[in-house]
Structure formats: structure tokens, C-alpha cells
Amino acid sequence: MKRFFYIFHSLGILTLFWAVMLVIPYIFSLIYEDGWDKNFLYAIGITAGIGAFFYLIGFPFHRELRIKDGLLLVFMVWLLFPAVGTIPFMLPYHPGDFSLSFTHAYYEVMSGLTTTGSTVIADVSSLPKSINAWRHALIWVGGMGILVLAVAILPLLGIGGHQVMRSEATGPMKEEKLTPRIAGTAKILYMLYLSSTLFCVLCYRWAGLSWFDAWCHAGSTMGLGGFSTYTNGYADINNPRVELVACIFMLIAGINFATHFTALRTRSLKAYLQCPEAIPFLTVVLSSAFLISMYLFLSGYYTNIESAFRYGFFNTISLATTTGYANIDYALWPIVLPIWMLILGNFSSSAGSTGGGVKMIRMVILCKQIGIELKSLIHPRGVFPLKIKKRIIDRSVVGSILLFLILYTLIFMLFSILLLISGLDYETALSATLASISNIGPALGEAGPMGNYGVLNDFSIWVCTFAMLVGRLELFTVLIIFTPVFWRK
């Protein structure tokens, strides 16, 4: 129990920082005069009060964060922030009759922060501007990571910042630094993320979106989230130029941001060729998009090749990068196509990107290991080290990846069974589990690309919510909290 007090000081600072984040939708509410300013003002006050409470009771126990402290802090942040993020959705001080239950509000905020991008709101077009601004701000911050942002601008975390950033980072190799100091690395990542988002805003505006829609969709696109200000997303926008902008930036965000930084610093595209994930990621996603488009055209689903390639490329890139946009109801396509697109979303995105899933780097390492095993059959006395970027990868990394995939499969089965028990059909249960744990968003069946998760019962909603959290933190950061060894001295 005393371990909680060690993190309350840092948790209080982070919660105060989260209160500042709520100023963004408050400003939008004042600008657009949508009447929700009181809701956000109260939310800022309540959140700041909670932060101050944690700060004060944790102050006497403040110490440098250790490994277990970092893991517990990350877990607590990812439980608490969605909880306080629900406040604006639930307070009654606004015009109109829109409000969400705690279950639905918690799901909506968790969906944003984990960049899953699925929603329980049936008609997002009718939402106040400030609420939509809040939803998209959640995705943008969650894309690069809440705690990565905190480490970048709050050096108060000190050396423990390395622990929390490592616990929130994705991929099997988390020791890569762009600068000697972890805060410097976090700042570089966020500066790159911010500048590419601003460029995306300008491109969306050029393509025909309003400034507000461009800002919201840029945050959602760079975060690979999938929220939209339109109820049917890109199907309602129906603009090929906007879709082209989305495709380009989804692909950019699906590549490791450290690779982008290296390319900019060296002013050379060699960084992408030397990256173990960038070329496999682009090859898998673009070749799949091409094959799906050709299938749609040759099978006669679309009579002209332009439509086949427009819908085939956009929806494939969207799901493969775990964004979750849709410009047509692809659930009506031959079932093998949406299933393949969901599988792509399960592994295509790069570690260090804003995407979800198990990450391309794990697949690359496993494929290399399979190649080594085959060589060993022919040359049993040969020594074949596994190398990534000219570095020899320890066999323990391969073992941890295999363990990760086994655990991932077991958790997928567990959540699927729970959703089946809750009354969902097989198609919805399996696809919703995969879409949630991989942070893709839209599933098939009742929660398809033109539907929403609001039709599910509360139990199913909580199962999907926890699946999103477990998937975003890549299993171990969550599961370790529930083991006896974590709580031993």
C-alpha cells in the first residue's frame, strides 16, 4: 500500500497538467459560444483539485521513481485520466439534452487516448464544437503518449521519467534515445509530431475542409485514431483530395518518428532504407491495398477502376495503420477483404509510430529468426546471428516476442469469450476484440464501419474498454500490476 504514496506526488503533478489540457476545449467553447464553457470550467476545477490532493498527500513520500514506481504510475495515469476526462460529458451545465453515462463516457475517452477511435455516440455531427475539439485533442495527445508529453515538458519527473516513458513506449526494444537525456528525446519527438500535424492541418484546409474540421482531422490522422466530426466520417466528407491527404499522413504516422527525425537530421532518405520497419510497412500496406483494389475491380464489385482504387486504397491504408476511417461501408465487401484489412491492422504499424497492434518490428524479427532456423537445418554447425540495423539481437528478445504473441493470443481469446457470453454474435465479438486490442476502432457486424459501439450493452463496453487499455500498453505494463511479485518488497 505504501507504494501508492511514492507515486502520488508525480501523479498529482500529472493530473494538474491534465487539468491544463482541458483549457483547450474550454477556449473552443468560448470561441464558438456553444454553451459548454461551464462544463469545462468545472472539469478544470475538479481535475485540478484531484491533482492538488494527490500532490499534497504524496509530498512527504516523494522520492526518485524506481522501476516498479514507473509501472504503477503509468497504470494509474491510464486509469485516472479517462475517469476525469469523462467530467465534461456528464455535467448538466450546457444547452441541449446531450450527455453520456459514465460507462459510455469512459469508453469514449479511453478510445481517444488509446487512439482506437471507435465511438459510442450515434451522431457526432450534432456535437458541440468544444466536445469534438476535446475528443480529437485526446487522440492527438494519446498518439505520441500522455507521459511522453509530460516527460518532455515536466522535467520534475527527473530520472524516473525514463521509467515512465519506457513503460508507455511500444515495441520490443525500448532503449533507443535520440539525445543523451530522455527529456530531450521526448521534446524532439513531440516537436516533430506537432510540426507534422500543423502541416497536415494546412493540407486538409487546402483540400477543402474548414479550419475546425482540418484541425480535428489532422489530430486524428496523425494520432492514427479515427475520430471524425462527421457521423459517417469520410463517407460524409466524400472528397477524393481530402482522402489523398489522409492516406499520405496516415502512412507518415505509421512509420517510427525516430526514423523521420534521422531522415531530417541527415537530409537523406537512407534513414528509411536502413530502418528495419519502414520498407516492410510500406510494402505490406501498399501491396495489400493494390491487391484489394484489383480484386474489387476484377470481381465486378466496382465497374470502374478509379472507384475500386479510391475505396480500396483508402480503407486498406486506414485499417492497416489502425486509424479506422472509412469512406464506404467495406463490411459489405466480400468478407475475406475486411478480415484481411483487420489482420493488417494487427501487425503493420511500426514501433515508435502512433499506431497500435503488435508492431512490424516483431514480425521482422520473427521472420529473420525463421530464416536462421532454416539455415541451421542445412548447416547445423553454422553460427547465424540475428541482426537488426547491424546490431546483433539477443535470443532473449526473440523469446520475449514469442511470449508476447502467445499472451496476446490468449488475451484475445479471453476477451472474445467474454463478449460472446455478453450476447454478441461471433462476427461482432471476434472482430470487436481484435479491433479493440489492436486499437483499430471499427469492427464488423453490429460495430461495423458505419455503426458505433453504443449498441453494445454495458458489460461489452467495459470488456472493450479494458481491451483497448491492455492493447495500448502492450499487455505487460498492465498485467504485471496484478502479479504477486510486483507487490513484494
Tab-separated table of C-alpha atoms in Angstrom:
chain	number	residue	atom	x	y	z
A	1	MET	CA	0.000	0.000	0.000
A	2	LYS	CA	2.893	2.335	0.772
A	3	ARG	CA	3.976	2.046	-2.865
A	4	PHE	CA	0.975	4.157	-3.864
A	5	PHE	CA	2.204	7.041	-1.723
A	6	TYR	CA	5.546	7.005	-3.559
A	7	ILE	CA	3.810	7.841	-6.823
A	8	PHE	CA	1.108	10.218	-5.551
A	9	HIS	CA	3.460	13.210	-5.815
A	10	SER	CA	4.143	12.561	-9.523
A	11	LEU	CA	0.521	11.559	-10.125
A	12	GLY	CA	-0.601	14.873	-8.626
A	13	ILE	CA	1.704	16.871	-10.936
A	14	LEU	CA	0.496	14.931	-13.968
A	15	THR	CA	-3.160	15.411	-13.006
A	16	LEU	CA	-2.595	19.162	-12.663
A	17	PHE	CA	-1.060	19.049	-16.136
A	18	TRP	CA	-4.168	17.183	-17.361
A	19	ALA	CA	-6.339	19.981	-15.960
A	20	VAL	CA	-4.414	22.392	-18.184
A	21	MET	CA	-5.262	20.205	-21.190
A	22	LEU	CA	-8.950	20.844	-20.515
A	23	VAL	CA	-8.344	24.524	-21.248
A	24	ILE	CA	-8.208	23.649	-24.973
A	25	PRO	CA	-11.913	22.682	-25.341
A	26	TYR	CA	-12.825	25.496	-22.923
A	27	ILE	CA	-11.291	28.010	-25.328
A	28	PHE	CA	-13.112	26.391	-28.251
A	29	SER	CA	-16.364	26.681	-26.318
A	30	LEU	CA	-15.795	30.395	-25.762
A	31	ILE	CA	-14.863	30.978	-29.409
A	32	TYR	CA	-17.856	29.128	-30.847
A	33	GLU	CA	-20.224	30.114	-27.979
A	34	ASP	CA	-21.731	26.622	-27.805
A	35	GLY	CA	-22.691	26.973	-24.131
A	36	TRP	CA	-20.400	24.209	-22.814
A	37	ASP	CA	-17.851	26.531	-21.217
A	38	LYS	CA	-19.252	25.950	-17.696
A	39	ASN	CA	-18.866	22.194	-18.093
A	40	PHE	CA	-15.200	22.542	-18.989
A	41	LEU	CA	-14.604	25.173	-16.322
A	42	TYR	CA	-15.977	22.859	-13.632
A	43	ALA	CA	-13.997	19.950	-15.125
A	44	ILE	CA	-10.795	22.014	-14.897
A	45	GLY	CA	-11.536	22.853	-11.256
A	46	ILE	CA	-12.380	19.268	-10.242
A	47	THR	CA	-9.354	17.827	-12.045
A	48	ALA	CA	-7.027	20.430	-10.550
A	49	GLY	CA	-8.480	19.695	-7.105
A	50	ILE	CA	-7.793	15.957	-7.518
A	51	GLY	CA	-4.275	16.737	-8.692
A	52	ALA	CA	-3.605	19.025	-5.736
A	53	PHE	CA	-4.925	16.360	-3.323
A	54	PHE	CA	-2.554	13.695	-4.696
A	55	TYR	CA	0.341	16.153	-4.701
A	56	LEU	CA	-0.136	17.100	-1.054
A	57	ILE	CA	-0.620	13.599	0.388
A	58	GLY	CA	2.305	12.283	-1.683
A	59	PHE	CA	4.688	15.135	-0.917
A	60	PRO	CA	6.164	13.623	2.319
A	61	PHE	CA	6.875	10.344	0.467
A	62	HIS	CA	8.399	11.913	-2.646
A	63	ARG	CA	11.435	10.068	-3.952
A	64	GLU	CA	13.089	9.294	-7.266
A	65	LEU	CA	10.853	6.922	-9.239
A	66	ARG	CA	12.049	3.326	-9.462
A	67	ILE	CA	11.067	0.652	-11.978
A	68	LYS	CA	8.004	-0.541	-10.075
A	69	ASP	CA	7.001	3.050	-9.308
A	70	GLY	CA	7.161	3.888	-13.015
A	71	LEU	CA	4.981	0.930	-13.972
A	72	LEU	CA	2.409	1.714	-11.290
A	73	LEU	CA	2.376	5.402	-12.229
A	74	VAL	CA	1.717	4.597	-15.906
A	75	PHE	CA	-1.112	2.238	-14.948
A	76	MET	CA	-2.681	4.764	-12.564
A	77	VAL	CA	-2.440	7.575	-15.114
A	78	TRP	CA	-4.162	5.469	-17.750
A	79	LEU	CA	-6.984	4.666	-15.296
A	80	LEU	CA	-7.373	8.126	-13.766
A	81	PHE	CA	-7.095	10.370	-16.833
A	82	PRO	CA	-10.000	8.725	-18.697
A	83	ALA	CA	-12.036	8.971	-15.479
A	84	VAL	CA	-11.529	12.734	-15.084
A	85	GLY	CA	-11.823	13.120	-18.857
A	86	THR	CA	-15.452	11.983	-18.567
A	87	ILE	CA	-16.451	15.004	-16.468
A	88	PRO	CA	-17.348	17.329	-19.382
A	89	PHE	CA	-19.545	14.602	-20.895
A	90	MET	CA	-21.518	14.100	-17.683
A	91	LEU	CA	-22.089	17.548	-16.154
A	92	PRO	CA	-25.513	19.122	-16.843
A	93	TYR	CA	-24.413	22.745	-17.307
A	94	HIS	CA	-24.995	23.089	-21.018
A	95	PRO	CA	-27.814	23.676	-23.515
A	96	GLY	CA	-29.474	20.664	-25.132
A	97	ASP	CA	-30.040	17.158	-23.833
A	98	PHE	CA	-26.725	15.529	-24.780
A	99	SER	CA	-24.976	13.617	-22.007
A	100	LEU	CA	-23.332	10.245	-21.606
A	101	SER	CA	-23.447	7.654	-18.848
A	102	PHE	CA	-20.168	7.074	-17.005
A	103	THR	CA	-19.692	3.764	-18.870
A	104	HIS	CA	-20.092	5.369	-22.287
A	105	ALA	CA	-18.108	8.485	-21.359
A	106	TYR	CA	-15.212	6.404	-20.000
A	107	TYR	CA	-15.224	4.315	-23.184
A	108	GLU	CA	-15.211	7.438	-25.367
A	109	VAL	CA	-12.257	8.981	-23.529
A	110	MET	CA	-10.319	5.710	-23.381
A	111	SER	CA	-10.974	5.238	-27.101
A	112	GLY	CA	-9.467	8.661	-27.736
A	113	LEU	CA	-6.429	8.284	-25.509
A	114	THR	CA	-5.583	4.820	-26.831
A	115	THR	CA	-6.142	6.167	-30.403
A	116	THR	CA	-8.650	3.395	-31.035
A	117	GLY	CA	-11.081	5.956	-32.416
A	118	SER	CA	-14.292	3.963	-32.059
A	119	THR	CA	-17.248	5.812	-30.595
A	120	VAL	CA	-20.462	5.188	-28.674
A	121	ILE	CA	-22.029	8.423	-29.963
A	122	ALA	CA	-24.523	7.849	-32.776
A	123	ASP	CA	-24.500	11.370	-34.219
A	124	VAL	CA	-21.145	13.119	-33.757
A	125	SER	CA	-22.074	15.757	-36.367
A	126	SER	CA	-24.526	17.296	-33.907
A	127	LEU	CA	-21.992	17.544	-31.061
A	128	PRO	CA	-20.899	20.987	-29.837
A	129	LYS	CA	-17.596	22.177	-31.307
A	130	SER	CA	-15.897	22.098	-27.907
A	131	ILE	CA	-16.814	18.433	-27.315
A	132	ASN	CA	-15.461	17.458	-30.720
A	133	ALA	CA	-12.338	19.524	-30.028
A	134	TRP	CA	-11.882	17.608	-26.757
A	135	ARG	CA	-12.353	14.214	-28.444
A	136	HIS	CA	-9.748	14.986	-31.087
A	137	ALA	CA	-7.318	16.523	-28.588
A	138	LEU	CA	-7.470	13.226	-26.669
A	139	ILE	CA	-6.438	11.299	-29.758
A	140	TRP	CA	-3.624	13.673	-30.599
A	141	VAL	CA	-2.116	13.509	-27.103
A	142	GLY	CA	-2.658	9.756	-26.857
A	143	GLY	CA	-0.969	9.187	-30.207
A	144	MET	CA	2.541	10.035	-29.081
A	145	GLY	CA	1.741	9.265	-25.457
A	146	ILE	CA	0.420	11.194	-22.478
A	147	LEU	CA	3.509	10.555	-20.424
A	148	VAL	CA	5.913	11.220	-23.284
A	149	LEU	CA	4.414	14.717	-23.423
A	150	ALA	CA	4.710	15.025	-19.657
A	151	VAL	CA	8.360	13.951	-19.734
A	152	ALA	CA	9.001	16.500	-22.485
A	153	ILE	CA	7.615	19.488	-20.624
A	154	LEU	CA	7.752	18.394	-16.991
A	155	PRO	CA	11.368	17.667	-16.033
A	156	LEU	CA	10.053	17.436	-12.446
A	157	LEU	CA	9.797	13.691	-13.053
A	158	GLY	CA	13.606	13.549	-13.078
A	159	ILE	CA	15.347	10.253	-13.733
A	160	GLY	CA	12.060	8.416	-13.226
A	161	GLY	CA	10.952	9.953	-16.493
A	162	HIS	CA	12.944	7.244	-18.217
A	163	GLN	CA	10.923	4.580	-16.410
A	164	VAL	CA	7.509	6.014	-17.252
A	165	MET	CA	8.438	6.725	-20.870
A	166	ARG	CA	9.814	3.210	-21.249
A	167	SER	CA	6.628	1.725	-19.761
A	168	GLU	CA	4.424	3.658	-22.181
A	169	ALA	CA	6.582	3.181	-25.287
A	170	THR	CA	5.704	0.477	-27.827
A	171	GLY	CA	7.817	-2.249	-29.413
A	172	PRO	CA	10.233	-4.861	-28.059
A	173	MET	CA	13.315	-2.601	-27.971
A	174	LYS	CA	12.704	0.485	-25.857
A	175	GLU	CA	16.217	1.690	-25.116
A	176	GLU	CA	16.661	3.853	-28.221
A	177	LYS	CA	17.407	7.500	-27.405
A	178	LEU	CA	17.723	10.396	-29.816
A	179	THR	CA	19.579	12.510	-27.247
A	180	PRO	CA	21.552	11.653	-24.072
A	181	ARG	CA	18.678	12.934	-21.913
A	182	ILE	CA	15.282	11.248	-22.075
A	183	ALA	CA	13.519	14.623	-21.769
A	184	GLY	CA	15.417	15.785	-24.872
A	185	THR	CA	14.244	12.727	-26.787
A	186	ALA	CA	10.654	13.360	-25.732
A	187	LYS	CA	10.882	17.015	-26.799
A	188	ILE	CA	12.244	16.104	-30.220
A	189	LEU	CA	9.501	13.531	-30.779
A	190	TYR	CA	6.772	15.973	-29.813
A	191	MET	CA	8.215	18.845	-31.856
A	192	LEU	CA	8.298	16.583	-34.892
A	193	TYR	CA	4.778	15.344	-34.117
A	194	LEU	CA	3.470	18.900	-33.679
A	195	SER	CA	5.094	20.288	-36.827
A	196	SER	CA	3.823	17.392	-38.989
A	197	THR	CA	0.334	17.878	-37.509
A	198	LEU	CA	0.371	21.585	-38.390
A	199	PHE	CA	1.436	20.721	-41.924
A	200	CYS	CA	-1.413	18.199	-42.057
A	201	VAL	CA	-3.861	20.934	-40.969
A	202	LEU	CA	-2.726	23.125	-43.881
A	203	CYS	CA	-3.074	20.244	-46.342
A	204	TYR	CA	-6.582	19.427	-45.135
A	205	ARG	CA	-7.532	23.093	-45.420
A	206	TRP	CA	-6.142	23.169	-48.963
A	207	ALA	CA	-8.166	20.044	-49.765
A	208	GLY	CA	-11.407	21.756	-48.796
A	209	LEU	CA	-12.099	21.227	-45.078
A	210	SER	CA	-12.980	24.121	-42.797
A	211	TRP	CA	-10.278	25.239	-40.332
A	212	PHE	CA	-12.069	23.480	-37.464
A	213	ASP	CA	-12.535	20.214	-39.350
A	214	ALA	CA	-8.963	20.417	-40.649
A	215	TRP	CA	-7.634	20.829	-37.091
A	216	CYS	CA	-9.740	17.943	-35.752
A	217	HIS	CA	-8.961	15.543	-38.602
A	218	ALA	CA	-5.257	16.400	-38.558
A	219	GLY	CA	-5.083	15.469	-34.872
A	220	SER	CA	-6.991	12.279	-35.528
A	221	THR	CA	-4.948	11.385	-38.619
A	222	MET	CA	-1.507	11.964	-37.075
A	223	GLY	CA	-2.618	10.126	-33.930
A	224	LEU	CA	-3.879	7.283	-36.164
A	225	GLY	CA	-7.097	7.483	-34.181
A	226	GLY	CA	-10.125	7.662	-36.435
A	227	PHE	CA	-12.453	10.152	-34.729
A	228	SER	CA	-14.262	12.465	-37.116
A	229	THR	CA	-16.555	15.451	-36.828
A	230	TYR	CA	-18.886	13.741	-39.312
A	231	THR	CA	-21.207	10.892	-38.278
A	232	ASN	CA	-20.194	8.679	-41.188
A	233	GLY	CA	-16.653	10.040	-41.334
A	234	TYR	CA	-15.074	10.298	-44.762
A	235	ALA	CA	-18.183	8.872	-46.414
A	236	ASP	CA	-19.948	12.122	-45.461
A	237	ILE	CA	-16.969	14.266	-46.490
A	238	ASN	CA	-16.858	12.479	-49.881
A	239	ASN	CA	-13.840	14.387	-51.193
A	240	PRO	CA	-11.032	12.498	-53.015
A	241	ARG	CA	-8.497	15.265	-52.285
A	242	VAL	CA	-9.181	15.047	-48.552
A	243	GLU	CA	-8.832	11.262	-48.753
A	244	LEU	CA	-5.479	11.624	-50.555
A	245	VAL	CA	-4.202	13.913	-47.792
A	246	ALA	CA	-5.397	11.407	-45.183
A	247	CYS	CA	-3.646	8.495	-46.934
A	248	ILE	CA	-0.303	10.335	-47.129
A	249	PHE	CA	-0.309	11.403	-43.475
A	250	MET	CA	-1.582	8.030	-42.217
A	251	LEU	CA	1.422	6.418	-43.909
A	252	ILE	CA	3.758	9.042	-42.418
A	253	ALA	CA	2.351	8.483	-38.930
A	254	GLY	CA	2.635	4.710	-39.343
A	255	ILE	CA	6.450	4.967	-39.538
A	256	ASN	CA	8.685	5.301	-36.480
A	257	PHE	CA	9.081	9.026	-35.672
A	258	ALA	CA	12.709	8.414	-34.741
A	259	THR	CA	13.262	7.388	-38.380
A	260	HIS	CA	11.646	10.641	-39.566
A	261	PHE	CA	13.963	12.576	-37.237
A	262	THR	CA	17.037	10.763	-38.559
A	263	ALA	CA	15.975	11.459	-42.143
A	264	LEU	CA	15.515	15.162	-41.386
A	265	ARG	CA	18.776	15.429	-39.467
A	266	THR	CA	20.816	13.719	-42.186
A	267	ARG	CA	18.719	15.207	-45.010
A	268	SER	CA	18.696	11.811	-46.638
A	269	LEU	CA	16.132	9.130	-47.430
A	270	LYS	CA	18.686	6.470	-46.470
A	271	ALA	CA	17.205	6.522	-42.987
A	272	TYR	CA	14.067	4.892	-44.361
A	273	LEU	CA	16.045	2.288	-46.310
A	274	GLN	CA	18.085	1.437	-43.205
A	275	CYS	CA	15.034	1.307	-40.916
A	276	PRO	CA	14.050	-2.361	-40.359
A	277	GLU	CA	10.331	-1.486	-40.355
A	278	ALA	CA	9.697	1.356	-42.830
A	279	ILE	CA	10.115	-0.584	-46.087
A	280	PRO	CA	8.290	-3.731	-44.848
A	281	PHE	CA	5.486	-1.492	-43.542
A	282	LEU	CA	5.064	0.376	-46.837
A	283	THR	CA	5.429	-2.807	-48.884
A	284	VAL	CA	2.832	-4.766	-46.931
A	285	VAL	CA	0.299	-1.938	-46.743
A	286	LEU	CA	0.579	-0.652	-50.331
A	287	SER	CA	0.750	-4.096	-51.961
A	288	SER	CA	-2.314	-5.188	-49.956
A	289	ALA	CA	-4.145	-2.016	-50.991
A	290	PHE	CA	-3.265	-2.706	-54.632
A	291	LEU	CA	-4.404	-6.346	-54.487
A	292	ILE	CA	-7.652	-5.467	-52.686
A	293	SER	CA	-8.380	-2.734	-55.241
A	294	MET	CA	-7.726	-5.119	-58.137
A	295	TYR	CA	-9.954	-7.753	-56.517
A	296	LEU	CA	-12.785	-5.214	-56.183
A	297	PHE	CA	-12.429	-4.239	-59.842
A	298	LEU	CA	-11.909	-7.686	-61.394
A	299	SER	CA	-14.716	-9.247	-59.352
A	300	GLY	CA	-17.065	-6.588	-60.741
A	301	TYR	CA	-17.793	-5.043	-57.345
A	302	TYR	CA	-16.914	-1.685	-58.903
A	303	THR	CA	-17.383	-1.211	-62.604
A	304	ASN	CA	-14.698	1.453	-62.998
A	305	ILE	CA	-11.113	1.099	-61.840
A	306	GLU	CA	-10.986	4.615	-60.373
A	307	SER	CA	-13.621	3.807	-57.734
A	308	ALA	CA	-12.003	0.441	-56.995
A	309	PHE	CA	-8.636	2.061	-56.305
A	310	ARG	CA	-10.108	5.027	-54.412
A	311	TYR	CA	-12.045	2.875	-51.942
A	312	GLY	CA	-9.552	0.010	-51.914
A	313	PHE	CA	-6.511	2.140	-51.087
A	314	PHE	CA	-8.181	4.484	-48.608
A	315	ASN	CA	-9.848	1.827	-46.453
A	316	THR	CA	-6.895	-0.566	-46.565
A	317	ILE	CA	-4.411	2.120	-45.512
A	318	SER	CA	-6.840	3.319	-42.863
A	319	LEU	CA	-7.247	-0.086	-41.191
A	320	ALA	CA	-3.659	-1.247	-41.730
A	321	THR	CA	-2.379	1.836	-39.898
A	322	THR	CA	-5.049	1.288	-37.170
A	323	THR	CA	-6.651	4.658	-37.967
A	324	GLY	CA	-10.140	3.316	-38.622
A	325	TYR	CA	-11.505	5.868	-41.094
A	326	ALA	CA	-13.971	4.620	-43.711
A	327	ASN	CA	-15.263	6.301	-46.864
A	328	ILE	CA	-17.645	3.445	-47.643
A	329	ASP	CA	-19.230	0.507	-45.830
A	330	TYR	CA	-16.473	-2.019	-46.599
A	331	ALA	CA	-18.256	-4.555	-44.375
A	332	LEU	CA	-20.435	-5.177	-47.457
A	333	TRP	CA	-17.394	-6.273	-49.486
A	334	PRO	CA	-16.556	-9.990	-49.781
A	335	ILE	CA	-15.813	-10.981	-46.174
A	336	VAL	CA	-12.223	-12.018	-46.885
A	337	LEU	CA	-11.296	-8.379	-47.639
A	338	PRO	CA	-12.333	-6.691	-44.348
A	339	ILE	CA	-10.867	-9.643	-42.425
A	340	TRP	CA	-7.523	-9.198	-44.221
A	341	MET	CA	-7.652	-5.455	-43.519
A	342	LEU	CA	-8.219	-6.092	-39.799
A	343	ILE	CA	-5.322	-8.574	-39.750
A	344	LEU	CA	-3.103	-5.932	-41.386
A	345	GLY	CA	-4.008	-3.520	-38.601
A	346	ASN	CA	-2.917	-6.148	-36.134
A	347	PHE	CA	0.770	-6.030	-37.104
A	348	SER	CA	1.614	-3.432	-39.782
A	349	SER	CA	2.390	-0.247	-37.840
A	350	SER	CA	5.927	0.492	-36.727
A	351	ALA	CA	7.141	0.691	-33.156
A	352	GLY	CA	7.615	4.349	-32.292
A	353	SER	CA	4.721	5.317	-34.561
A	354	THR	CA	1.297	6.343	-33.287
A	355	GLY	CA	-0.306	3.078	-34.457
A	356	GLY	CA	-1.440	0.073	-32.446
A	357	GLY	CA	-1.165	-3.698	-32.805
A	358	VAL	CA	1.799	-5.960	-32.182
A	359	LYS	CA	4.070	-3.853	-34.450
A	360	MET	CA	6.011	-4.650	-37.607
A	361	ILE	CA	9.374	-4.936	-35.830
A	362	ARG	CA	8.212	-8.082	-34.010
A	363	MET	CA	7.182	-9.658	-37.314
A	364	VAL	CA	10.515	-8.703	-38.905
A	365	ILE	CA	12.493	-10.277	-36.059
A	366	LEU	CA	10.403	-13.436	-36.148
A	367	CYS	CA	10.796	-13.763	-39.932
A	368	LYS	CA	14.573	-13.358	-39.597
A	369	GLN	CA	14.624	-15.976	-36.847
A	370	ILE	CA	12.654	-18.396	-39.045
A	371	GLY	CA	15.225	-17.846	-41.802
A	372	ILE	CA	18.039	-18.603	-39.347
A	373	GLU	CA	16.330	-21.802	-38.191
A	374	LEU	CA	16.005	-22.955	-41.817
A	375	LYS	CA	19.694	-22.211	-42.471
A	376	SER	CA	20.617	-24.189	-39.367
A	377	LEU	CA	18.899	-27.257	-40.803
A	378	ILE	CA	21.262	-27.184	-43.781
A	379	HIS	CA	24.352	-26.008	-41.844
A	380	PRO	CA	23.880	-27.435	-38.323
A	381	ARG	CA	27.301	-26.196	-37.137
A	382	GLY	CA	26.934	-22.740	-38.589
A	383	VAL	CA	26.582	-19.603	-36.478
A	384	PHE	CA	23.953	-17.185	-37.775
A	385	PRO	CA	23.457	-14.142	-35.558
A	386	LEU	CA	20.190	-12.245	-35.846
A	387	LYS	CA	20.906	-8.629	-36.775
A	388	ILE	CA	18.744	-5.527	-36.866
A	389	LYS	CA	20.419	-2.318	-38.107
A	390	LYS	CA	23.794	-4.100	-37.923
A	391	ARG	CA	23.225	-4.836	-34.225
A	392	ILE	CA	23.113	-8.424	-33.005
A	393	ILE	CA	19.789	-9.139	-31.332
A	394	ASP	CA	19.976	-11.277	-28.222
A	395	ARG	CA	17.981	-14.506	-28.326
A	396	SER	CA	16.129	-13.379	-25.201
A	397	VAL	CA	14.453	-10.699	-27.353
A	398	VAL	CA	13.143	-13.406	-29.692
A	399	GLY	CA	11.911	-15.353	-26.665
A	400	SER	CA	10.126	-12.307	-25.253
A	401	ILE	CA	8.463	-11.670	-28.636
A	402	LEU	CA	7.197	-15.246	-28.785
A	403	LEU	CA	5.895	-14.941	-25.225
A	404	PHE	CA	4.243	-11.637	-26.129
A	405	LEU	CA	2.452	-13.195	-29.119
A	406	ILE	CA	1.289	-16.207	-27.093
A	407	LEU	CA	-0.032	-13.922	-24.373
A	408	TYR	CA	-1.619	-11.663	-26.974
A	409	THR	CA	-3.469	-14.660	-28.438
A	410	LEU	CA	-4.642	-15.884	-25.015
A	411	ILE	CA	-5.956	-12.446	-24.069
A	412	PHE	CA	-7.656	-12.154	-27.458
A	413	MET	CA	-9.415	-15.476	-26.788
A	414	LEU	CA	-10.381	-14.421	-23.250
A	415	PHE	CA	-11.927	-11.115	-24.349
A	416	SER	CA	-13.695	-12.820	-27.272
A	417	ILE	CA	-15.250	-15.367	-24.920
A	418	LEU	CA	-16.392	-12.599	-22.572
A	419	LEU	CA	-18.038	-10.748	-25.476
A	420	LEU	CA	-19.727	-13.955	-26.644
A	421	ILE	CA	-21.019	-14.518	-23.101
A	422	SER	CA	-22.399	-10.963	-23.115
A	423	GLY	CA	-24.654	-11.954	-26.008
A	424	LEU	CA	-22.805	-10.740	-29.105
A	425	ASP	CA	-22.693	-12.844	-32.267
A	426	TYR	CA	-19.424	-14.453	-33.390
A	427	GLU	CA	-18.651	-11.881	-36.081
A	428	THR	CA	-19.105	-8.897	-33.782
A	429	ALA	CA	-17.385	-10.487	-30.769
A	430	LEU	CA	-14.228	-11.634	-32.568
A	431	SER	CA	-13.829	-8.534	-34.716
A	432	ALA	CA	-14.590	-6.139	-31.827
A	433	THR	CA	-11.952	-7.842	-29.696
A	434	LEU	CA	-9.359	-7.630	-32.458
A	435	ALA	CA	-10.282	-4.023	-33.266
A	436	SER	CA	-10.108	-3.025	-29.590
A	437	ILE	CA	-6.941	-4.798	-28.520
A	438	SER	CA	-5.129	-3.586	-31.655
A	439	ASN	CA	-6.592	-0.070	-31.250
A	440	ILE	CA	-8.046	-0.150	-34.766
A	441	GLY	CA	-11.573	1.064	-33.962
A	442	PRO	CA	-14.319	-0.158	-36.287
A	443	ALA	CA	-15.086	-3.869	-36.241
A	444	LEU	CA	-17.600	-5.905	-38.219
A	445	GLY	CA	-21.203	-6.895	-37.517
A	446	GLU	CA	-23.036	-4.629	-35.067
A	447	ALA	CA	-19.945	-2.412	-34.578
A	448	GLY	CA	-19.126	-2.085	-38.282
A	449	PRO	CA	-17.565	0.902	-40.090
A	450	MET	CA	-20.895	2.720	-40.469
A	451	GLY	CA	-22.100	1.794	-36.974
A	452	ASN	CA	-20.918	2.513	-33.439
A	453	TYR	CA	-20.240	0.723	-30.156
A	454	GLY	CA	-23.179	2.429	-28.446
A	455	VAL	CA	-25.391	-0.503	-29.435
A	456	LEU	CA	-23.426	-2.849	-27.142
A	457	ASN	CA	-24.514	-3.445	-23.554
A	458	ASP	CA	-22.545	-2.024	-20.619
A	459	PHE	CA	-20.683	-5.267	-19.906
A	460	SER	CA	-19.472	-5.480	-23.519
A	461	ILE	CA	-18.455	-1.824	-23.393
A	462	TRP	CA	-16.281	-2.427	-20.314
A	463	VAL	CA	-14.680	-5.505	-21.896
A	464	CYS	CA	-13.772	-3.470	-24.984
A	465	THR	CA	-12.541	-0.600	-22.795
A	466	PHE	CA	-10.147	-2.845	-20.895
A	467	ALA	CA	-9.052	-4.488	-24.169
A	468	MET	CA	-8.115	-1.052	-25.544
A	469	LEU	CA	-6.080	-0.273	-22.430
A	470	VAL	CA	-4.274	-3.624	-22.418
A	471	GLY	CA	-3.511	-3.307	-26.123
A	472	ARG	CA	-2.235	0.293	-25.889
A	473	LEU	CA	0.148	-0.547	-23.044
A	474	GLU	CA	1.211	-3.769	-24.793
A	475	LEU	CA	-0.006	-6.250	-22.160
A	476	PHE	CA	2.905	-6.472	-19.740
A	477	THR	CA	2.619	-2.969	-18.226
A	478	VAL	CA	-0.955	-3.799	-17.193
A	479	LEU	CA	-0.597	-7.480	-16.318
A	480	ILE	CA	2.483	-7.001	-14.127
A	481	ILE	CA	0.379	-4.917	-11.709
A	482	PHE	CA	-1.777	-7.983	-10.953
A	483	THR	CA	1.098	-10.331	-10.125
A	484	PRO	CA	2.276	-11.032	-6.519
A	485	VAL	CA	5.911	-10.439	-7.478
A	486	PHE	CA	5.151	-6.788	-8.246
A	487	TRP	CA	3.956	-6.121	-4.701
A	488	ARG	CA	6.813	-7.899	-2.931
A	489	LYS	CA	9.427	-5.673	-1.284
